Each structure stands twice: as C-alpha cells, then as structure tokens.
Amino acid sequence: KGMPEQEDITLLAEDMLPSDDYVQIKEYQIACGAGPGRTPTYEETTESIPATYRRSWFTSHGYKPEYCKRFVVQGDSMNPVLYSGDKVTVNLEDTFPIHNNHVYAIVIGDEVRVKRLLAKMNGDLIIRSDNKDYPDEIIQKDDDSIHFHIIGRVVDKSGNGGL
C-alpha cells in the first residue's frame, strides 16, 4: 500500500467540527441615529472574520447567539481592560436591569462608547472609564436633554486588554 495523497488527508478546520456545536458571531459597525428616541443601526463588517463560540458557552451563560454582536473598541478610555482595536461581544438582550460595574456598549448623543455603568440609588447613572485619566460622567434620571441608549452588556472580548 502506498501513502495517501496529501489532498486526501487535508481537512479544513470547519470540516472537522460539527456545525451544530458551534456558533459564529459576526462583527458590526454601529451607526447612531440623530435625535432622542432613535436607536442605533448595525451594519455587518464584511471583511472581518466572525468569532466562533461553542454553543454550550451561550447555553451555560443564558445568552442567545442571535442577540449577540461583535464590535471593535476605539480609543484608550477603557485601558488596561480594553485597548483600541480589541473586539467585544455584546449581548443586546442584556440592557436592564444594569449589572453594576459591568461593561456595556452605549450611545450618548451621537457617540458609541464602551463603559462601565453604575446605577445609583436615586436613579442616576454613573458612566465610568477604566482609564483614570477620564472622569466619571453622570446622567441624571430626569435629564431628558441627553440622548442615551444601552446597546447591551459586554460578555466577551478578544485582544490585548484584560476583561
């Protein structure tokens, strides 16, 4: 018997994995709508490679993959936990109640940010950066002049920071 030809034994990684056991989460860019009450829209980033997760990871955490999206972090306000260029997976279903001191993707005005949120007893919201060079911001519960929207809670990250 001779050795099999190389093409006979070469398999792609995705061919070796049962597709029902894995979920791919695509990367998106967020566009902010102008004005109060507008929700962000999402545009798939076609040149990116989706993140692959075991389906059991979603099940064990109680997440639904169809409500998760990946985004790229920009800026240094969350250093050393998240660095510019890191990618975060966000659970769009997890917006309320706020898990104090957890990281969320949010919209303030026409800016998308990734920040820690802390709900105060009086209903105000503290928006905190991990980089101490950025001061806390407070949104008062009765302030209707600020367009604020929680996109979802960050549930996973990849990159150089440490979540």
PDB file of N, CA and C in Angstrom, residues 24-30 42-51 70 72 87:
ATOM      1  N   GLN A  24     -21.152  31.209  15.070  1.00  0.00           N
ATOM      2  CA  GLN A  24     -20.296  32.312  14.662  1.00  0.00           C
ATOM      3  C   GLN A  24     -21.014  33.626  14.919  1.00  0.00           C
ATOM      4  N   ILE A  25     -20.311  34.565  15.542  1.00  0.00           N
ATOM      5  CA  ILE A  25     -20.846  35.892  15.818  1.00  0.00           C
ATOM      6  C   ILE A  25     -20.108  36.877  14.921  1.00  0.00           C
ATOM      7  N   LYS A  26     -20.857  37.549  14.074  1.00  0.00           N
ATOM      8  CA  LYS A  26     -20.267  38.462  13.104  1.00  0.00           C
ATOM      9  C   LYS A  26     -19.978  39.811  13.739  1.00  0.00           C
ATOM     10  N   GLU A  27     -19.065  40.532  13.097  1.00  0.00           N
ATOM     11  CA  GLU A  27     -18.681  41.860  13.561  1.00  0.00           C
ATOM     12  C   GLU A  27     -19.525  42.911  12.849  1.00  0.00           C
ATOM     13  N   TYR A  28     -19.890  43.950  13.600  1.00  0.00           N
ATOM     14  CA  TYR A  28     -20.732  45.017  13.065  1.00  0.00           C
ATOM     15  C   TYR A  28     -20.147  46.375  13.390  1.00  0.00           C
ATOM     16  N   GLN A  29     -20.520  47.349  12.580  1.00  0.00           N
ATOM     17  CA  GLN A  29     -20.287  48.748  12.896  1.00  0.00           C
ATOM     18  C   GLN A  29     -21.628  49.309  13.340  1.00  0.00           C
ATOM     19  N   ILE A  30     -21.578  50.284  14.231  1.00  0.00           N
ATOM     20  CA  ILE A  30     -22.800  50.877  14.757  1.00  0.00           C
ATOM     21  C   ILE A  30     -22.951  52.274  14.174  1.00  0.00           C
ATOM     22  N   TYR A  42     -27.169  48.676  12.804  1.00  0.00           N
ATOM     23  CA  TYR A  42     -25.971  47.854  12.735  1.00  0.00           C
ATOM     24  C   TYR A  42     -25.706  47.466  11.296  1.00  0.00           C
ATOM     25  N   GLU A  43     -24.448  47.613  10.885  1.00  0.00           N
ATOM     26  CA  GLU A  43     -24.036  47.220   9.546  1.00  0.00           C
ATOM     27  C   GLU A  43     -22.926  46.191   9.676  1.00  0.00           C
ATOM     28  N   GLU A  44     -23.134  45.033   9.066  1.00  0.00           N
ATOM     29  CA  GLU A  44     -22.144  43.962   9.155  1.00  0.00           C
ATOM     30  C   GLU A  44     -20.848  44.387   8.485  1.00  0.00           C
ATOM     31  N   THR A  45     -19.733  44.081   9.151  1.00  0.00           N
ATOM     32  CA  THR A  45     -18.407  44.354   8.598  1.00  0.00           C
ATOM     33  C   THR A  45     -17.998  43.124   7.800  1.00  0.00           C
ATOM     34  N   THR A  46     -18.084  43.231   6.490  1.00  0.00           N
ATOM     35  CA  THR A  46     -17.910  42.043   5.642  1.00  0.00           C
ATOM     36  C   THR A  46     -16.467  41.554   5.556  1.00  0.00           C
ATOM     37  N   GLU A  47     -15.479  42.430   5.783  1.00  0.00           N
ATOM     38  CA  GLU A  47     -14.090  41.993   5.653  1.00  0.00           C
ATOM     39  C   GLU A  47     -13.534  41.352   6.924  1.00  0.00           C
ATOM     40  N   SER A  48     -14.334  41.283   7.982  1.00  0.00           N
ATOM     41  CA  SER A  48     -13.859  40.690   9.235  1.00  0.00           C
ATOM     42  C   SER A  48     -14.168  39.196   9.283  1.00  0.00           C
ATOM     43  N   ILE A  49     -13.448  38.516  10.154  1.00  0.00           N
ATOM     44  CA  ILE A  49     -13.669  37.083  10.366  1.00  0.00           C
ATOM     45  C   ILE A  49     -14.544  36.931  11.600  1.00  0.00           C
ATOM     46  N   PRO A  50     -15.681  36.234  11.487  1.00  0.00           N
ATOM     47  CA  PRO A  50     -16.561  36.069  12.661  1.00  0.00           C
ATOM     48  C   PRO A  50     -15.856  35.297  13.781  1.00  0.00           C
ATOM     49  N   ALA A  51     -16.253  35.578  15.003  1.00  0.00           N
ATOM     50  CA  ALA A  51     -15.745  34.840  16.163  1.00  0.00           C
ATOM     51  C   ALA A  51     -16.540  33.548  16.286  1.00  0.00           C
ATOM     52  N   ARG A  70     -20.574  41.491  17.562  1.00  0.00           N
ATOM     53  CA  ARG A  70     -19.192  41.881  17.879  1.00  0.00           C
ATOM     54  C   ARG A  70     -18.941  43.286  17.371  1.00  0.00           C
ATOM     55  N   VAL A  72     -15.739  46.587  17.419  1.00  0.00           N
ATOM     56  CA  VAL A  72     -14.345  46.942  17.650  1.00  0.00           C
ATOM     57  C   VAL A  72     -14.302  48.143  18.588  1.00  0.00           C
ATOM     58  N   LYS A  87     -11.804  43.520  20.306  1.00  0.00           N
ATOM     59  CA  LYS A  87     -13.174  43.227  19.865  1.00  0.00           C
ATOM     60  C   LYS A  87     -13.976  42.728  21.053  1.00  0.00           C
TER      61      LYS A  87
END
